[in-house]
Short mmCIF file of N, CA and C and ligand atoms in Angstrom, two decimals:
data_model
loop_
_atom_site.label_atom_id
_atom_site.label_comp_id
_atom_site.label_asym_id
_atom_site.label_seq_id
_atom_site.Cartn_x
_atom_site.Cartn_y
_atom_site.Cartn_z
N UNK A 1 214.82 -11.72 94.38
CA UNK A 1 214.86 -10.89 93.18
C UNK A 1 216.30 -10.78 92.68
N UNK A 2 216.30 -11.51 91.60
CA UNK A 2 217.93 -11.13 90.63
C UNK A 2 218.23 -9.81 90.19
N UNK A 3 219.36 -9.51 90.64
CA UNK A 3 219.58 -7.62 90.06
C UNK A 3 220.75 -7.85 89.38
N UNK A 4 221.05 -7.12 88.16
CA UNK A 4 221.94 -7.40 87.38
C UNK A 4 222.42 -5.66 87.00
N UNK A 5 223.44 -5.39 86.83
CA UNK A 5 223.46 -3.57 87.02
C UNK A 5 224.89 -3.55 86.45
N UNK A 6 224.56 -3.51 84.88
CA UNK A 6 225.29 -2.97 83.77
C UNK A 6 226.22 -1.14 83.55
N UNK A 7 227.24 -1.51 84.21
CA UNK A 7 227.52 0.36 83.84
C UNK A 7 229.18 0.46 83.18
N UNK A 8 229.21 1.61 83.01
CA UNK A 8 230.12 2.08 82.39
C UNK A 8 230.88 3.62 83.61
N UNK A 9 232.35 2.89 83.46
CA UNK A 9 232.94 4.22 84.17
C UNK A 9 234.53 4.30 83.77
N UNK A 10 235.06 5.26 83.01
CA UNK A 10 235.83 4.72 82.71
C UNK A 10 236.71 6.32 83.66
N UNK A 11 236.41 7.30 84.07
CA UNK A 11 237.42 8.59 84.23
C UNK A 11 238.09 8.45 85.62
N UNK A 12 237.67 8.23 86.87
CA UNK A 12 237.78 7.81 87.91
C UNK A 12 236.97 6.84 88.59
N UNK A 13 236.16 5.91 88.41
CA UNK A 13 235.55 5.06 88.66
C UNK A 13 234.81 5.58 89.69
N UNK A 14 234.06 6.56 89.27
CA UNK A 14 233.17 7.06 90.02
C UNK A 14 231.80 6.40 90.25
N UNK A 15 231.51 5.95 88.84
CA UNK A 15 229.71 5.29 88.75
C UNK A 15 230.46 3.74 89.41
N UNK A 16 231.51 3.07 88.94
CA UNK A 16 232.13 1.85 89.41
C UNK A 16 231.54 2.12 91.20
N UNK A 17 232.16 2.68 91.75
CA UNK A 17 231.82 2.80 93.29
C UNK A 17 230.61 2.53 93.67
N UNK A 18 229.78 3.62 92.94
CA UNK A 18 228.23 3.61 92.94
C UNK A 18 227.56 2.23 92.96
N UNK A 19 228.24 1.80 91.61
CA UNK A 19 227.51 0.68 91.09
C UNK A 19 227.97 -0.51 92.04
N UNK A 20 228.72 -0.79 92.63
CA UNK A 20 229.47 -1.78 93.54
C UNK A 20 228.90 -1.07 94.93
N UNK A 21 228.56 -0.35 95.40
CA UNK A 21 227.72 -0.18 96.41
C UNK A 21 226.11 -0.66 96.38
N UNK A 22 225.34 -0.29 95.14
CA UNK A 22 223.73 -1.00 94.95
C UNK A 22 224.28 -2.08 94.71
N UNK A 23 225.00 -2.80 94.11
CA UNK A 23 225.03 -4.21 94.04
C UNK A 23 225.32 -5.10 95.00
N UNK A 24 225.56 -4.02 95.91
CA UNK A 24 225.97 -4.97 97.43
C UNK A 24 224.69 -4.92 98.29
N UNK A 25 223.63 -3.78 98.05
CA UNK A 25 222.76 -3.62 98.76
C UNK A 25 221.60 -4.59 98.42
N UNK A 26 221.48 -4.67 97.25
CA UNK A 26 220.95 -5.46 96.19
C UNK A 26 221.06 -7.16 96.04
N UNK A 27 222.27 -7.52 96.81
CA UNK A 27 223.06 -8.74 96.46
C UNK A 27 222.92 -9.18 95.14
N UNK A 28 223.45 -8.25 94.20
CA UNK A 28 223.16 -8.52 92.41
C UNK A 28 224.26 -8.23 92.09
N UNK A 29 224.57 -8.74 90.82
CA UNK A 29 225.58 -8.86 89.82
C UNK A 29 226.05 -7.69 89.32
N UNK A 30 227.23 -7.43 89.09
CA UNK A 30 227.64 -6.16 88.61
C UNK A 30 228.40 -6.79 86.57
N UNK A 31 228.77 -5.70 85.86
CA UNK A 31 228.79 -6.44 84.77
C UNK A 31 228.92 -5.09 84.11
N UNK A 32 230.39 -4.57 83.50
CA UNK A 32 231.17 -3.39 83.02
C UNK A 32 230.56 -3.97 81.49
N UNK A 33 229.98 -2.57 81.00
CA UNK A 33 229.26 -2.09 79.32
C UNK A 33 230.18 -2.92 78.40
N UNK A 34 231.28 -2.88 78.38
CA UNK A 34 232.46 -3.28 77.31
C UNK A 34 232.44 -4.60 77.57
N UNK A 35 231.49 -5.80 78.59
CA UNK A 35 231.57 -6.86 78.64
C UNK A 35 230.26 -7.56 78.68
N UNK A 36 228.78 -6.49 78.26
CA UNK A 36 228.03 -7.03 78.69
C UNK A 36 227.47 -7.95 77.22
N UNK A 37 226.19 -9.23 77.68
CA UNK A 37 226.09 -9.73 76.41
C UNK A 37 224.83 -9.27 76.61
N UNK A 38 223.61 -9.28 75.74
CA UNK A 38 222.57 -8.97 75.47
C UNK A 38 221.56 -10.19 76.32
N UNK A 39 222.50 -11.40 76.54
CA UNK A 39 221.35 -12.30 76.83
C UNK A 39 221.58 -12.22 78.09
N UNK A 40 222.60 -11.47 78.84
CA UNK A 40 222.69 -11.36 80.33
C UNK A 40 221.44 -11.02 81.21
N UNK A 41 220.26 -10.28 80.57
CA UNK A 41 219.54 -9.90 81.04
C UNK A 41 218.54 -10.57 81.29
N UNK A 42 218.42 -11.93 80.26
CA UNK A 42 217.56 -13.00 80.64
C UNK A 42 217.48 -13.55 82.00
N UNK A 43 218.43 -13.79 82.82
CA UNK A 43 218.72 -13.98 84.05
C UNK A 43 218.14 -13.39 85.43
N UNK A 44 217.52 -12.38 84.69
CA UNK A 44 217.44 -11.04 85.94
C UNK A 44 216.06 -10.82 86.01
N UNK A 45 215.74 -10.16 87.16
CA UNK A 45 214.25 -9.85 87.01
C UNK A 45 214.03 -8.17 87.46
N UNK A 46 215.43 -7.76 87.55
CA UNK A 46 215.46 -6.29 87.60
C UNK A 46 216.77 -6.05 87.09
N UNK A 47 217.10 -4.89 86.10
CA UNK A 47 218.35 -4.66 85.43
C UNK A 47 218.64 -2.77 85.71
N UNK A 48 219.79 -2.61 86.32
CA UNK A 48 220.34 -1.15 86.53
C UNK A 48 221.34 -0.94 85.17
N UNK A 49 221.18 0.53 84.60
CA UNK A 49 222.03 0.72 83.73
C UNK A 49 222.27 2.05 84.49
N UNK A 50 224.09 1.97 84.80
CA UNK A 50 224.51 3.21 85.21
C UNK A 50 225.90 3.99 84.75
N UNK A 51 226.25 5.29 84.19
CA UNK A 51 227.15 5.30 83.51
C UNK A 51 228.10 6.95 84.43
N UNK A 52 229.10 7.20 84.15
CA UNK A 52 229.93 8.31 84.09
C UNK A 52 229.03 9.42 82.70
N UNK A 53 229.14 10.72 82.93
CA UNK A 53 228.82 11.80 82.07
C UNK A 53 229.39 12.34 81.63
N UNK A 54 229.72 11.90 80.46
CA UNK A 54 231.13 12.92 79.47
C UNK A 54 230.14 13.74 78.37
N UNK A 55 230.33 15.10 78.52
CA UNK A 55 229.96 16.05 77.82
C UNK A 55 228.22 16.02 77.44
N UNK A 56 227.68 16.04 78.78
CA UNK A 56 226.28 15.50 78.87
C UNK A 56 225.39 14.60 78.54
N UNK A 57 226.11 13.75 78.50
CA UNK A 57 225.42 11.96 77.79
C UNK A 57 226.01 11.40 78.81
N UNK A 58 225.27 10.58 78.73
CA UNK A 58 225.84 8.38 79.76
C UNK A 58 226.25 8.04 78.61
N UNK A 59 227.22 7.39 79.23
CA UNK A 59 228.04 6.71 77.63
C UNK A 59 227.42 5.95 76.58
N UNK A 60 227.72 5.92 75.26
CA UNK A 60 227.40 5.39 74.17
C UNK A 60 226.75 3.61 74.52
N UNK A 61 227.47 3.54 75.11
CA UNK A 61 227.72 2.29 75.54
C UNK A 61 226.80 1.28 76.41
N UNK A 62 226.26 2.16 77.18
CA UNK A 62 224.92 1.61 78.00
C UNK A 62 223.56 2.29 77.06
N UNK A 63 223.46 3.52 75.97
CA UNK A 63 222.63 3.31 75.15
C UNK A 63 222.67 1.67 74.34
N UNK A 64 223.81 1.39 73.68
CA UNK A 64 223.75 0.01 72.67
C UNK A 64 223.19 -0.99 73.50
N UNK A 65 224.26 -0.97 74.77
CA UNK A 65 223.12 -2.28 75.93
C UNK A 65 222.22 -2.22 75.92
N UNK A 66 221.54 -1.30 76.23
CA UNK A 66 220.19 -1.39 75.98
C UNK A 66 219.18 -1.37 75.31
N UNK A 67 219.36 -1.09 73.92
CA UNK A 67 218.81 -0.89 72.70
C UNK A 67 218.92 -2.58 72.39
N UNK A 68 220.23 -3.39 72.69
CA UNK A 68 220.10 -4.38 72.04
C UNK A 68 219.72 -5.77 73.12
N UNK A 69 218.75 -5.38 73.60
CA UNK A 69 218.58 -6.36 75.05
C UNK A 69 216.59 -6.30 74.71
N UNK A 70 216.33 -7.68 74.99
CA UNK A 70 215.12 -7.79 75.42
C UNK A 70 214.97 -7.33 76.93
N UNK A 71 214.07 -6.48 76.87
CA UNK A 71 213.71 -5.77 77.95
C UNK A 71 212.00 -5.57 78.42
N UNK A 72 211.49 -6.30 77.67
CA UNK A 72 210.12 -5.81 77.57
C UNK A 72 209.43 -6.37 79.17
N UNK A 73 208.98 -5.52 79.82
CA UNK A 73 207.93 -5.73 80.76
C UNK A 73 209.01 -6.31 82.19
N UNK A 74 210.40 -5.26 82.00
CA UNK A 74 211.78 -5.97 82.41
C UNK A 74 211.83 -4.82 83.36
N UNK A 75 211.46 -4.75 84.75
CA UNK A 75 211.97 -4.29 85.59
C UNK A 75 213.25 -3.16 85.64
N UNK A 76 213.77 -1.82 85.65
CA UNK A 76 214.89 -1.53 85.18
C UNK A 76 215.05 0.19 86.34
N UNK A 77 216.17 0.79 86.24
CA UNK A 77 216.18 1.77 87.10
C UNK A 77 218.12 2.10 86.50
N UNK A 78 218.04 3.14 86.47
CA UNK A 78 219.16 4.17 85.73
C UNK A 78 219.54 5.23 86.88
N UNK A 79 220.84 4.82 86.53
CA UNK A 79 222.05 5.96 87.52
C UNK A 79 222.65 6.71 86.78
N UNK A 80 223.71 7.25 87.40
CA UNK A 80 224.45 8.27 86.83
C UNK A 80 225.68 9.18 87.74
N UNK A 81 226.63 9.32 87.43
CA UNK A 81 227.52 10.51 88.46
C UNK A 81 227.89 11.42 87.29
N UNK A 82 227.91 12.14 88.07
CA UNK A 82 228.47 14.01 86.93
C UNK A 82 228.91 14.61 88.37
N UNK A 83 229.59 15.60 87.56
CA UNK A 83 230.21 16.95 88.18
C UNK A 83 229.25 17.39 89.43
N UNK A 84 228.00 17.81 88.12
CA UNK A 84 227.28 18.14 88.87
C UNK A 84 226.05 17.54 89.37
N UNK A 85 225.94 16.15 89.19
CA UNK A 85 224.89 15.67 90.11
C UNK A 85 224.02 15.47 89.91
N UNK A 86 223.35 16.19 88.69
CA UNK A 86 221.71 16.07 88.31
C UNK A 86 221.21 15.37 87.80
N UNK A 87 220.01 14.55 88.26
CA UNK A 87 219.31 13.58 87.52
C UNK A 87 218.61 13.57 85.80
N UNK A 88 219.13 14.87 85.65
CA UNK A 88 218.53 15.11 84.46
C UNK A 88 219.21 14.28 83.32
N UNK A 89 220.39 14.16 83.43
CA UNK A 89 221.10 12.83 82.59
C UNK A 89 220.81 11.90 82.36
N UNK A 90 220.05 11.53 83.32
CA UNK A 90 219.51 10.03 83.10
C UNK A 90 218.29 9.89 82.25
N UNK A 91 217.81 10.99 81.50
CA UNK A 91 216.26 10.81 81.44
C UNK A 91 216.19 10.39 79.64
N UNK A 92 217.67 10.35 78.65
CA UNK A 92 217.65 9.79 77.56
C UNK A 92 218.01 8.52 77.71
N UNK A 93 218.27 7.74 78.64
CA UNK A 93 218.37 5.93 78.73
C UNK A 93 217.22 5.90 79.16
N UNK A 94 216.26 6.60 79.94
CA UNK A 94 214.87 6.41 80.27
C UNK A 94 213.86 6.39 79.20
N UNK A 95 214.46 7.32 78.77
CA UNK A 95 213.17 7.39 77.33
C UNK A 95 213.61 6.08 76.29
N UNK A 96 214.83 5.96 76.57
CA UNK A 96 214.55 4.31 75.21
C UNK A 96 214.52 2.97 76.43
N UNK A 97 214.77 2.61 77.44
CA UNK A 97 214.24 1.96 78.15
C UNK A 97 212.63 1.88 77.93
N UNK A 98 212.09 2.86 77.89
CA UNK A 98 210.67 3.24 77.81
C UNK A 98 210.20 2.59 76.28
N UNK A 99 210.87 3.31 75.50
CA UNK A 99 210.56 2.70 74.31
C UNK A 99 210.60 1.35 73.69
N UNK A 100 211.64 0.76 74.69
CA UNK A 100 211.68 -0.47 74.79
C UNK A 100 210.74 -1.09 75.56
N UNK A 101 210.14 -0.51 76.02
CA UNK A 101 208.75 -1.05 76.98
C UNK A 101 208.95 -1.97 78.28
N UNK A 102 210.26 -1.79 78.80
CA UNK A 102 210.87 -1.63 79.87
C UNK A 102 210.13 -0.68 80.78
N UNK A 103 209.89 -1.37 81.97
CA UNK A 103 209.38 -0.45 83.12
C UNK A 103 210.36 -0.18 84.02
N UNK A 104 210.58 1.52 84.17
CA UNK A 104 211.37 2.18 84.97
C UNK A 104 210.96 2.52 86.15
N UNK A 105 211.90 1.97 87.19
CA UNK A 105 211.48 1.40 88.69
C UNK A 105 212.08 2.81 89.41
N UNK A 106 213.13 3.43 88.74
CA UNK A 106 213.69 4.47 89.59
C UNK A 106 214.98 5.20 89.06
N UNK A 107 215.32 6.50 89.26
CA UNK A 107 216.91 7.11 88.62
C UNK A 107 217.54 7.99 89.94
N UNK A 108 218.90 7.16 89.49
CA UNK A 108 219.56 7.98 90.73
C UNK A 108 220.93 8.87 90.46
N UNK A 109 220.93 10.11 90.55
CA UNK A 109 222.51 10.57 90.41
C UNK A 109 223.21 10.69 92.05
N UNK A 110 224.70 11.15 91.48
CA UNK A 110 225.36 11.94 92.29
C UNK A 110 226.42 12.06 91.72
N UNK A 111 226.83 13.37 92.72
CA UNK A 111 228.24 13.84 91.81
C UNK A 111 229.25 13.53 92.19
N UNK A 112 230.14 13.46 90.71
CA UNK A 112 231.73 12.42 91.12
C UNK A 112 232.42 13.85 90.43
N UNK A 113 233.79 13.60 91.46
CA UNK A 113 235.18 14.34 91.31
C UNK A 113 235.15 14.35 89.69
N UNK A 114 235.97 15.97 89.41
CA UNK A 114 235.89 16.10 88.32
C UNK A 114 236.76 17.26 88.34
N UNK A 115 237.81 17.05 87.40
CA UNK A 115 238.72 18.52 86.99
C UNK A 115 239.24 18.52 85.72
N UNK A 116 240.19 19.84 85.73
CA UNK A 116 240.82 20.27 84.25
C UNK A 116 241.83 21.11 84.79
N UNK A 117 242.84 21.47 83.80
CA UNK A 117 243.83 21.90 84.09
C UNK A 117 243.40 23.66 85.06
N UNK A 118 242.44 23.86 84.57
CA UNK A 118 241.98 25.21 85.07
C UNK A 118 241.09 24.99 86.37
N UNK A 119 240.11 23.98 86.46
CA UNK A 119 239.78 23.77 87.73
C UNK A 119 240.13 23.07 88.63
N UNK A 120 241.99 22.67 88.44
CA UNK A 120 242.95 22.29 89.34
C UNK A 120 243.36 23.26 90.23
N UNK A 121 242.89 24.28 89.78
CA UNK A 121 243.58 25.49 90.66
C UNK A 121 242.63 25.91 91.54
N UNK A 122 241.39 25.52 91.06
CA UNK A 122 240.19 25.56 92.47
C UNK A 122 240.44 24.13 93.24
N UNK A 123 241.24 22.91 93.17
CA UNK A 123 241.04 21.67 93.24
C UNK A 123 240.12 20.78 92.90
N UNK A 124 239.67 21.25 91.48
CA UNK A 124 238.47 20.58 90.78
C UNK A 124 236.97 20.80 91.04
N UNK A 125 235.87 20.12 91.08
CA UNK A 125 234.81 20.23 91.31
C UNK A 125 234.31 18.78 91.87
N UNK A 126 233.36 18.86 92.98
CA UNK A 126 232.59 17.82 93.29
C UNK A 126 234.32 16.99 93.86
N UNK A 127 234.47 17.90 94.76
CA UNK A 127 235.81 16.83 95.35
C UNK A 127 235.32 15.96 96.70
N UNK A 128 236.16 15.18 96.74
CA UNK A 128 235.66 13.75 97.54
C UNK A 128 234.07 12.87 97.24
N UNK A 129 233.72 13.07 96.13
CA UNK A 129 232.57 12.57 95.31
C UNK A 129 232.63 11.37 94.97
N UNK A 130 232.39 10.46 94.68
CA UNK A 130 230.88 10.03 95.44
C UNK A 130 231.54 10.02 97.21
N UNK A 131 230.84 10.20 98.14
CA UNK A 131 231.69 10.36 99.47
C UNK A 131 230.32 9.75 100.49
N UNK A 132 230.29 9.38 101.93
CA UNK A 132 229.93 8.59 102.11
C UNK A 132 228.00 8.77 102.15
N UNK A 133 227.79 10.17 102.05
CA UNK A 133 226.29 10.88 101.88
C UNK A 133 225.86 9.86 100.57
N UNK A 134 226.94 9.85 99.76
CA UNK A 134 226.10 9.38 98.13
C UNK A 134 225.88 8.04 98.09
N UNK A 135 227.03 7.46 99.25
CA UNK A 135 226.78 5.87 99.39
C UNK A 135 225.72 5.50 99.96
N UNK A 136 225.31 6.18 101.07
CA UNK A 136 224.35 6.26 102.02
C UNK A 136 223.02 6.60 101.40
N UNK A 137 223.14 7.34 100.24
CA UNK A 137 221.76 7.84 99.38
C UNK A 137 221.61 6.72 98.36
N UNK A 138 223.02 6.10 97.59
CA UNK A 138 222.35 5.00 97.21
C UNK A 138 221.85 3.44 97.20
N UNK A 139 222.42 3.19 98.67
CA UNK A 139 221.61 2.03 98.99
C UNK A 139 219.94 2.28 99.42
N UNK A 140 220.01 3.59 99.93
CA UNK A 140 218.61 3.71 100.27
C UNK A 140 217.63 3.84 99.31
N UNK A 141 218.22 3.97 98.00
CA UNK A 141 217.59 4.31 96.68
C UNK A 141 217.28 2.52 96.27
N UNK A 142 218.56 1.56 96.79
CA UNK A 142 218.17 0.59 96.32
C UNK A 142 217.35 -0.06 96.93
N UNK A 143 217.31 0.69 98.30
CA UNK A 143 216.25 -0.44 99.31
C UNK A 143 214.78 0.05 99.01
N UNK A 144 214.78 1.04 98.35
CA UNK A 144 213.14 1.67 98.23
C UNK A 144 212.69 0.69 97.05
N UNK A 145 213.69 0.35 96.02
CA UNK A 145 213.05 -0.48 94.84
C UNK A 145 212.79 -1.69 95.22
N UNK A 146 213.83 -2.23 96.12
CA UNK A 146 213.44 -3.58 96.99
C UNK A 146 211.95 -3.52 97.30
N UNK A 147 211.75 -2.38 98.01
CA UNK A 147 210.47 -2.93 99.09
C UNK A 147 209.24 -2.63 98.18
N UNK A 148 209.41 -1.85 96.85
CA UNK A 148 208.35 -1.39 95.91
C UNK A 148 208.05 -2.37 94.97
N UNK A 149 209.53 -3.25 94.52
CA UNK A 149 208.63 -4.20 93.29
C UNK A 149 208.61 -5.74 94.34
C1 FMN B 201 235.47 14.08 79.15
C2 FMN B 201 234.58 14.39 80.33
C3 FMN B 201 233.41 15.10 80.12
C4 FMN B 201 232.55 15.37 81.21
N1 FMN B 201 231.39 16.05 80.99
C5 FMN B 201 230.57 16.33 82.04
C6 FMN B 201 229.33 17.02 81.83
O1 FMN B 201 228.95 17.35 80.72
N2 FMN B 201 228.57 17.31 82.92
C7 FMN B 201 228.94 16.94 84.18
O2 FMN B 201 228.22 17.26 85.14
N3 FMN B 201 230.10 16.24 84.40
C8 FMN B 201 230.90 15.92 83.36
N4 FMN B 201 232.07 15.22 83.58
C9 FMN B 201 232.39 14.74 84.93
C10 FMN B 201 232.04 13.24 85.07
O3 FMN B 201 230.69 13.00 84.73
C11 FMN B 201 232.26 12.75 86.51
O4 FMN B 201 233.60 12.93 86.85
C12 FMN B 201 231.84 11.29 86.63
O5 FMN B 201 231.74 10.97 88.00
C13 FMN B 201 232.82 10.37 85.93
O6 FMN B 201 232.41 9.03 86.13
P1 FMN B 201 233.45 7.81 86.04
O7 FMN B 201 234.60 8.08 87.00
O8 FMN B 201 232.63 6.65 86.46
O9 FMN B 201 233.88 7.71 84.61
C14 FMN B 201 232.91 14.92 82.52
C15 FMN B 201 234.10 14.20 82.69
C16 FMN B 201 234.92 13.91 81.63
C17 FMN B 201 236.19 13.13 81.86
#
């Protein structure tokens, strides 16, 4: 099975980690938003879109990937790191994946380091994030899609 796993991380390369951990679990291709082509996906028979969360969205950027990609009847599964962790981010690349008639295999968060001048003085939030629990949670996330499709 070809895995191909499109993301975007640009604040600390938090989803980067992520995404370079399933792709190792995966033995699939990794491939940064700002470089992907639309026909990359022809190649693949399962495609991850995973991004960093700035001000409660996945970046702009893995929406256009995917809006402009044949995807139909295309295997697919969406990540995510935030502050705080919640899978709930992921569920507007799900809904146009969906609309794209893309079948969604699975979504995974976790939370990546994150501060500001004011929550420097707590030493930020979600420190040592992604850390080795999240690595450990997401190969196992990738081995469940393995053994399911
Ligand atoms: C400009 C900005 C806005 C952010 N907004 C949110 C947010 O709305 N919710 C959240 O949980 N985390 C938020 N974060 C934290 C990031 O989602 C987190 O640090 C993530 O792991 C960054 O991924 P990256 O290093 O791959 O870019 C924000 C970070 C930045 C820099």
């Amino acid at each position: 099975m070809k895995t191909l796993i499109v993301y975007y991380s640009a604040y600390r390369k938090n989803t980067e980690k992520i995404a370079e951990c399933m792709a190792g679990q995966f033995c699939g291709d990794l491939v940064h938003a700002k470089d992907y082509n639309e026909n990359d996906v022809n190649n693949y028979d399962l495609v991850g879109f995973g991004s960093g969360v700035y001000n409660q969205k996945m970046h702009p950027s893995i929406f256009k990937a995917i809006e402009k990609s044949n995807l139909q009847n295309k295997n697919t599964f969406v990540f995510s790191t935030s502050a705080v962790g919640i899978k709930k981010y992921n569920n507007d690349a799900i809904k146009l994946l969906l609309d794209k008639n893309a079948k969604v295999v699975g979504s995974f968060s976790c939370r990546g380091f994150f501060t500001t001048k004011i929550l420097d003085i707590f030493g930020g939030t979600a420190k040592g994030h992604p850390n080795n629990v999240d690595f450990k949670n997401a190969e196992k996330f990738a081995e469940k899609i393995m053994n399911e499709i």
